[in-house]
mmCIF file of C-alpha atoms in Angstrom:
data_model
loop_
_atom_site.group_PDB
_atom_site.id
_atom_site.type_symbol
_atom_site.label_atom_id
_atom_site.label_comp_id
_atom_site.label_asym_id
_atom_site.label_seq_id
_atom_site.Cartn_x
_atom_site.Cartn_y
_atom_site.Cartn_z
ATOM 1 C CA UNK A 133 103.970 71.183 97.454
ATOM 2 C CA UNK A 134 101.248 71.975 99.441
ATOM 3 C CA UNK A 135 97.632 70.460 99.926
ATOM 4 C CA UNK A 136 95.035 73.210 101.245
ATOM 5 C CA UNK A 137 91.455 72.090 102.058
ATOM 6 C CA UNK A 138 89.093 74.986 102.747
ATOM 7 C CA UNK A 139 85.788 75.076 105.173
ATOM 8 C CA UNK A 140 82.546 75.140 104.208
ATOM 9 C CA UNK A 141 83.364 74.954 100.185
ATOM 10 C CA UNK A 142 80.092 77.262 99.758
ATOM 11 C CA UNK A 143 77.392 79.041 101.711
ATOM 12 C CA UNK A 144 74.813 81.094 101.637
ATOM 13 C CA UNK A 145 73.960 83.587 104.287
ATOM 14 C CA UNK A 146 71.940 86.459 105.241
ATOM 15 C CA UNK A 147 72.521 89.726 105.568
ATOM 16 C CA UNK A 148 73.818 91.156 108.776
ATOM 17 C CA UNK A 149 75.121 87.791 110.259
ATOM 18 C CA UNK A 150 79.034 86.681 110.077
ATOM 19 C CA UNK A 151 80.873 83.228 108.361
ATOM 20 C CA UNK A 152 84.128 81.733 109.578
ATOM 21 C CA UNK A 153 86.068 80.057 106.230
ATOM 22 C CA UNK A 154 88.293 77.558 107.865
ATOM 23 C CA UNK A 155 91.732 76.968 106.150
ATOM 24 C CA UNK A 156 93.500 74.005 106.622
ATOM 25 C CA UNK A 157 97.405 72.908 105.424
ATOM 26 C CA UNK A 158 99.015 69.495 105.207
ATOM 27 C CA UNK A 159 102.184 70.646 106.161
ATOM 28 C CA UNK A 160 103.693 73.551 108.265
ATOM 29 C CA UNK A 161 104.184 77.113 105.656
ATOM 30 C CA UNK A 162 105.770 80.732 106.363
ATOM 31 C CA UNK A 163 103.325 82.487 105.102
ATOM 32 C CA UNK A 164 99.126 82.092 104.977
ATOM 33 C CA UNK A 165 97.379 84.827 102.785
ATOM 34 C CA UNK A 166 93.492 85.612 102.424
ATOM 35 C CA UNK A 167 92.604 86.354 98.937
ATOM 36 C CA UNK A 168 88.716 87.422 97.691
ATOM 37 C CA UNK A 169 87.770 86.849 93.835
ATOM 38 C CA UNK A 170 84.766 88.623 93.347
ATOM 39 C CA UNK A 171 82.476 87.613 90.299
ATOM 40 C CA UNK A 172 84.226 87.435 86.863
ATOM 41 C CA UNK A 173 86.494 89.824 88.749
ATOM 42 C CA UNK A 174 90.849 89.057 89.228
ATOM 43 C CA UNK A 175 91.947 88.020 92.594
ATOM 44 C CA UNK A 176 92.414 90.827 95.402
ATOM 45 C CA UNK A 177 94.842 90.208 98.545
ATOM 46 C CA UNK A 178 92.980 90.723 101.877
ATOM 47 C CA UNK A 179 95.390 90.054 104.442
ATOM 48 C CA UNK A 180 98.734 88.179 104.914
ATOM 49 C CA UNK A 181 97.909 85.735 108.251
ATOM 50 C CA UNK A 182 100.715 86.175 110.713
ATOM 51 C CA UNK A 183 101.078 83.580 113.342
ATOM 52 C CA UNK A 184 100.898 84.870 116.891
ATOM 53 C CA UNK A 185 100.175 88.250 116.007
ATOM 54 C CA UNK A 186 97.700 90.066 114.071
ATOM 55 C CA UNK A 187 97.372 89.837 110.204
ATOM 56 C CA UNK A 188 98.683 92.767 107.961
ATOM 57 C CA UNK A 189 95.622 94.233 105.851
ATOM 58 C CA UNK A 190 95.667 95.892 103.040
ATOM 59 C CA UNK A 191 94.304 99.119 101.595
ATOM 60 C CA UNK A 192 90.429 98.669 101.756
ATOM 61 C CA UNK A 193 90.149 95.659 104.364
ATOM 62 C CA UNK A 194 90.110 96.229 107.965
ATOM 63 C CA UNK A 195 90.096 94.149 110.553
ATOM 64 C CA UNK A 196 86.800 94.841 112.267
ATOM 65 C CA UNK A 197 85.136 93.320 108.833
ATOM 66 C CA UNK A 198 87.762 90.502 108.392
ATOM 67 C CA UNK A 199 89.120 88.897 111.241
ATOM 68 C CA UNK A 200 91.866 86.797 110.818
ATOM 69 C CA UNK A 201 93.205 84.160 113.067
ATOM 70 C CA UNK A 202 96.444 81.927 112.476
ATOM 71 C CA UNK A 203 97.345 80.047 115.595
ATOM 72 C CA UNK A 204 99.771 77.709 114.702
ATOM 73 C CA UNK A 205 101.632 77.437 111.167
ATOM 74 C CA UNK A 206 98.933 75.039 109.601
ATOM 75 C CA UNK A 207 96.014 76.446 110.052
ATOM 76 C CA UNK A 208 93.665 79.789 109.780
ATOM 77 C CA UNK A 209 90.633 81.445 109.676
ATOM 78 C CA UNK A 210 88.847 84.338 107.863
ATOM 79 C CA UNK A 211 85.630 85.376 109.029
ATOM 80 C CA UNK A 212 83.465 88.083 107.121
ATOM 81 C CA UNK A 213 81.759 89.600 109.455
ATOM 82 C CA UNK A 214 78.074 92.312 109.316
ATOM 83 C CA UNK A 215 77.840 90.480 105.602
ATOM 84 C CA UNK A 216 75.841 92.303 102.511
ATOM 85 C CA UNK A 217 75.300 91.270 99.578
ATOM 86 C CA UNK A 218 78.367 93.168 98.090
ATOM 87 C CA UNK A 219 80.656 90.462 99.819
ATOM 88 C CA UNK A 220 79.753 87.627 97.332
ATOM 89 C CA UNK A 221 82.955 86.490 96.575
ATOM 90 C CA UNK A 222 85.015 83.664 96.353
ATOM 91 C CA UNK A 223 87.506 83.860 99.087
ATOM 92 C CA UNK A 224 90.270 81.413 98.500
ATOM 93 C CA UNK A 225 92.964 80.299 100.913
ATOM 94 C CA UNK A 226 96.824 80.814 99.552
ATOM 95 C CA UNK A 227 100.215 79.645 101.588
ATOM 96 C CA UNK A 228 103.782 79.985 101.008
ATOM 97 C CA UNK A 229 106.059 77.518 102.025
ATOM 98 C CA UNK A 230 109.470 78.814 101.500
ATOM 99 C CA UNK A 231 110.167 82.595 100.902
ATOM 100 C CA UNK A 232 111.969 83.726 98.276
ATOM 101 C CA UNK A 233 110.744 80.999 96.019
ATOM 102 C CA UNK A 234 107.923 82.405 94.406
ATOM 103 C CA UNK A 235 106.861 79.296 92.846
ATOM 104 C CA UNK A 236 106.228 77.492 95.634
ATOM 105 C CA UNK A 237 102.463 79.589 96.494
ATOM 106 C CA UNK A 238 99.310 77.350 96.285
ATOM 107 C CA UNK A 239 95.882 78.078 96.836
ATOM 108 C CA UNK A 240 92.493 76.608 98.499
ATOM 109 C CA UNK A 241 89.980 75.309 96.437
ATOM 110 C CA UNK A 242 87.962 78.860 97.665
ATOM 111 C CA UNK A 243 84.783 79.462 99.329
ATOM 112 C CA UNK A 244 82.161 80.263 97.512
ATOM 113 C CA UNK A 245 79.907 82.886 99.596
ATOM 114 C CA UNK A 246 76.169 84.119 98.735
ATOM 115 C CA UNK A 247 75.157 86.961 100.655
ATOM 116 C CA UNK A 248 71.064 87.171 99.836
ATOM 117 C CA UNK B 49 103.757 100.638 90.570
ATOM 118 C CA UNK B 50 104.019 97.033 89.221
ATOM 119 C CA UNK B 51 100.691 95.751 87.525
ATOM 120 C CA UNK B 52 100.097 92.934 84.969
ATOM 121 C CA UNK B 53 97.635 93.953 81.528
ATOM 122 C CA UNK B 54 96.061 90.678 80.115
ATOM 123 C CA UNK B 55 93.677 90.659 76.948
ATOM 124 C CA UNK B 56 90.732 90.760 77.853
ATOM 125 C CA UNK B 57 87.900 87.346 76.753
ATOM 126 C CA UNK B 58 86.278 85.415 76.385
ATOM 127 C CA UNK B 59 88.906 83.413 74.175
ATOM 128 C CA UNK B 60 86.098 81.443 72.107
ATOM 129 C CA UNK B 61 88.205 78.495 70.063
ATOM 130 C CA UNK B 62 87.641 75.052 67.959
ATOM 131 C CA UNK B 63 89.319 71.879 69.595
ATOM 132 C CA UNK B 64 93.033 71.320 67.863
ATOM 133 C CA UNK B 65 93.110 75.341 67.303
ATOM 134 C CA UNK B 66 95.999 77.703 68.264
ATOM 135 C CA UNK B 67 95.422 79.605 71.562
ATOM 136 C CA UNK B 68 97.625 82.839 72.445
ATOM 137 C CA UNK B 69 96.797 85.072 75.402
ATOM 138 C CA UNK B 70 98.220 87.970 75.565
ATOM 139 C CA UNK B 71 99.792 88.886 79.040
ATOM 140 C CA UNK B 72 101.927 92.361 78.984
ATOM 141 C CA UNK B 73 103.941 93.508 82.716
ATOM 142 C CA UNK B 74 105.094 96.395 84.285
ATOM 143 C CA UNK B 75 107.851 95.877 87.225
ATOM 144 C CA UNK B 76 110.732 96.706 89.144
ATOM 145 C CA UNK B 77 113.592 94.663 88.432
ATOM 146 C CA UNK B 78 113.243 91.599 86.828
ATOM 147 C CA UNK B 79 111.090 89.575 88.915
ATOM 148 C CA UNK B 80 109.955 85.921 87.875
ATOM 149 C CA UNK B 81 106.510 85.915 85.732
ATOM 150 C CA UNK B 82 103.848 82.799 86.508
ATOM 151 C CA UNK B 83 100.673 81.746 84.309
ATOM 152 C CA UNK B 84 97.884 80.297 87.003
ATOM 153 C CA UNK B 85 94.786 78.328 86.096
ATOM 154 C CA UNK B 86 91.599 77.956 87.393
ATOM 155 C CA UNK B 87 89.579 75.328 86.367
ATOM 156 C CA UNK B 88 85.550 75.383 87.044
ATOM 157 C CA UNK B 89 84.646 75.488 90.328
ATOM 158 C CA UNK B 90 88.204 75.089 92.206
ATOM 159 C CA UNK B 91 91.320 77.126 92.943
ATOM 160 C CA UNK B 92 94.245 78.465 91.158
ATOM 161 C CA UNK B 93 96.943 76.230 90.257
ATOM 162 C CA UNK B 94 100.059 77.115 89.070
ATOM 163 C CA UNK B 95 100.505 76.168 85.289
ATOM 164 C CA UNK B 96 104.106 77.946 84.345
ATOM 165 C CA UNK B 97 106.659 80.011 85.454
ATOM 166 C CA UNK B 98 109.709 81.677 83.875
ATOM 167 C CA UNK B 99 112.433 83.043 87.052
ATOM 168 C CA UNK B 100 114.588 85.226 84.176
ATOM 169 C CA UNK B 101 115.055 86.718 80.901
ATOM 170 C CA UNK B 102 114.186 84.495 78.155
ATOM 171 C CA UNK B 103 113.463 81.456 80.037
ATOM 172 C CA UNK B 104 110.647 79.670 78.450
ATOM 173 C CA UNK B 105 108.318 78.088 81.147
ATOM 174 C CA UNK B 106 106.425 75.205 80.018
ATOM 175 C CA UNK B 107 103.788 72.701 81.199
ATOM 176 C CA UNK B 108 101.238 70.489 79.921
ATOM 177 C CA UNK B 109 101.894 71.704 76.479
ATOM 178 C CA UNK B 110 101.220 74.923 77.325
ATOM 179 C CA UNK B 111 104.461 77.418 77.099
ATOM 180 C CA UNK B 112 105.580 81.013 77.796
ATOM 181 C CA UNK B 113 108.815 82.511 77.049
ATOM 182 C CA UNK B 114 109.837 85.558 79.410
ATOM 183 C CA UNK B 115 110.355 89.042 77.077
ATOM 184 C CA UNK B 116 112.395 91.588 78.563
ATOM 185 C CA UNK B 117 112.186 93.714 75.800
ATOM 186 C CA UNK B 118 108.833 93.734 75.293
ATOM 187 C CA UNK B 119 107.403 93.063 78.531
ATOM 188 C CA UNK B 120 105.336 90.341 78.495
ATOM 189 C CA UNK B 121 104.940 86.722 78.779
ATOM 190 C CA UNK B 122 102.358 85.626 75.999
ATOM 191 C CA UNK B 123 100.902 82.350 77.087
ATOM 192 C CA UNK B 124 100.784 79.841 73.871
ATOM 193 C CA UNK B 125 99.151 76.749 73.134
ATOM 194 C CA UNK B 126 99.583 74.780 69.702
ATOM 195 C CA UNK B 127 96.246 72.316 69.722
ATOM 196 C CA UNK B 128 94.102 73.397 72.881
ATOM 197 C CA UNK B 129 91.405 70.565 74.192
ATOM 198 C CA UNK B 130 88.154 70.870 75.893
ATOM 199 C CA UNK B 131 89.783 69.930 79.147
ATOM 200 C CA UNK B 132 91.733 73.968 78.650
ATOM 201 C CA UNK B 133 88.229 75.487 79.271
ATOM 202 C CA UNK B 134 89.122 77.542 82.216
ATOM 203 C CA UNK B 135 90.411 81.240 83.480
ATOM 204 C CA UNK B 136 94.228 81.630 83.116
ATOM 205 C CA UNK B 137 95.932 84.560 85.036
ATOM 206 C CA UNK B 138 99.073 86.044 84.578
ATOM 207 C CA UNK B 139 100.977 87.091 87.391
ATOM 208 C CA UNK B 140 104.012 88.743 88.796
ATOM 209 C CA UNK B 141 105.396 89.207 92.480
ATOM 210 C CA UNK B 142 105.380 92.670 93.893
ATOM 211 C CA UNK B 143 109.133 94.393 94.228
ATOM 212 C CA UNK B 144 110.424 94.347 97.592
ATOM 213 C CA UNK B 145 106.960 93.066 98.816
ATOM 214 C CA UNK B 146 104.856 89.649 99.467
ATOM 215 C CA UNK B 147 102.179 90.430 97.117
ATOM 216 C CA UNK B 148 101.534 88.322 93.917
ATOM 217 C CA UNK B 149 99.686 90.890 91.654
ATOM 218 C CA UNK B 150 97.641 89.183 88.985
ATOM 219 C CA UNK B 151 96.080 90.207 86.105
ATOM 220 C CA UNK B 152 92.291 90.321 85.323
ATOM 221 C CA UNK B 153 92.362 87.334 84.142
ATOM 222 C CA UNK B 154 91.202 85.736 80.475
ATOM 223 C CA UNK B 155 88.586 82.901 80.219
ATOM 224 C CA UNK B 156 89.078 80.442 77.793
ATOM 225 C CA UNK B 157 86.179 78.441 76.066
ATOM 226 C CA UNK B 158 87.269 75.417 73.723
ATOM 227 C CA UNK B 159 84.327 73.632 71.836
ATOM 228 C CA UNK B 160 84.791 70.389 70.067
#
């Protein structure tokens, strides 16, 4: 298994400015993914975190508004940057540690973000 | 494309009662099917998984048996606690891809 601790646990910001979400791993994984749960809402992928090279985004994020940094195999970071209030989410943290095994995906305990 | 249909809640139940939730799939192949919980206030946790055709998965006596025929993966409960208040999502890995797609998810409310 996998422990993942996640950085801050909640905030809230203003509009306009940025937040970095720190995510931590207790052990080296293959695979770091970005995840945002918006309220009473299903989980939606952001970004797979590729170490050493830049994340793979899908259909609706972009990097410019979520930049993503992995540089080593325990560790990234998400930041959501120009924030309104429409990014209130929960953005939780998600790692793989050995590909194929499905099973073997855990997630953060999630940020919870207020954008006022 | 592959997508997961759950029943939508609140799931409103009495302490000792029977909980089903509903969780129906669409995929390539025959990929293996996972229940997640999330309790209040923290992450997803995995609860169950079935890897094949007719497997029941099975954990804290909560259990799930893998339909091929009738795609889906009913998540079942014979005497649900308090403790089972929480969001369960089903979900399914995306052919060919790294994706876990999940389903909208179903919150669960148990009062004693």
């Amino acid at each position: 298994s996998a422990v993942i601790s996640q950085k801050p646990s909640r905030d809230i910001c203003q509009r306009g400015t940025s937040l970095t979400i720190q995510c931590q791993v207790d052990s080296q994984v293959t695979m770091m993914f970005w995840y945002r749960q918006q309220p009473g809402q299903s989980l939606t992928l952001i970004a797979t975190a590729n170490q050493g090279s830049e994340a793979t985004y899908e259909s609706g994020f972009v990097i410019d508004k979520f930049p993503i940094s992995r540089p080593n195999l325990t560790f990234s970071t998400l930041t959501v940057s120009n924030m309104s209030p429409e990014d209130s989410s929960i953005y939780l943290c998600s790692v793989r540690t050995r590909p194929p095994v499905w099973d073997e995906q855990f997630f953060g305990p999630g940020t919870r973000l207020t954008v006022l | 494309g592959d997508s997961v249909t759950q029943m939508e809640g609140p799931v409103t139940l009495s302490e000792e009662a029977f909980l089903t939730i509903n969780c129906t799939y669409t995929a390539t192949g025959y990929p293996s099917l996972f229940w997640y919980v999330q309790y209040p206030g923290e992450g997803l946790q995995l609860l169950l998984k079935a890897t094949k055709a007719d497997d029941k998965g099975s954990n804290k006596g909560f259990e799930a048996t893998y339909r091929k025929e009738t795609t889906s993966f009913h998540l079942e409960k014979g005497s649900v606690q308090v403790s089972d208040s929480a969001v369960y999502f089903c979900a399914l890995p995306s052919y060919n891809t790294d994706k876990l797609i999940f389903g909208t998810g179903t919150r669960l409310q148990v009062f004693p």
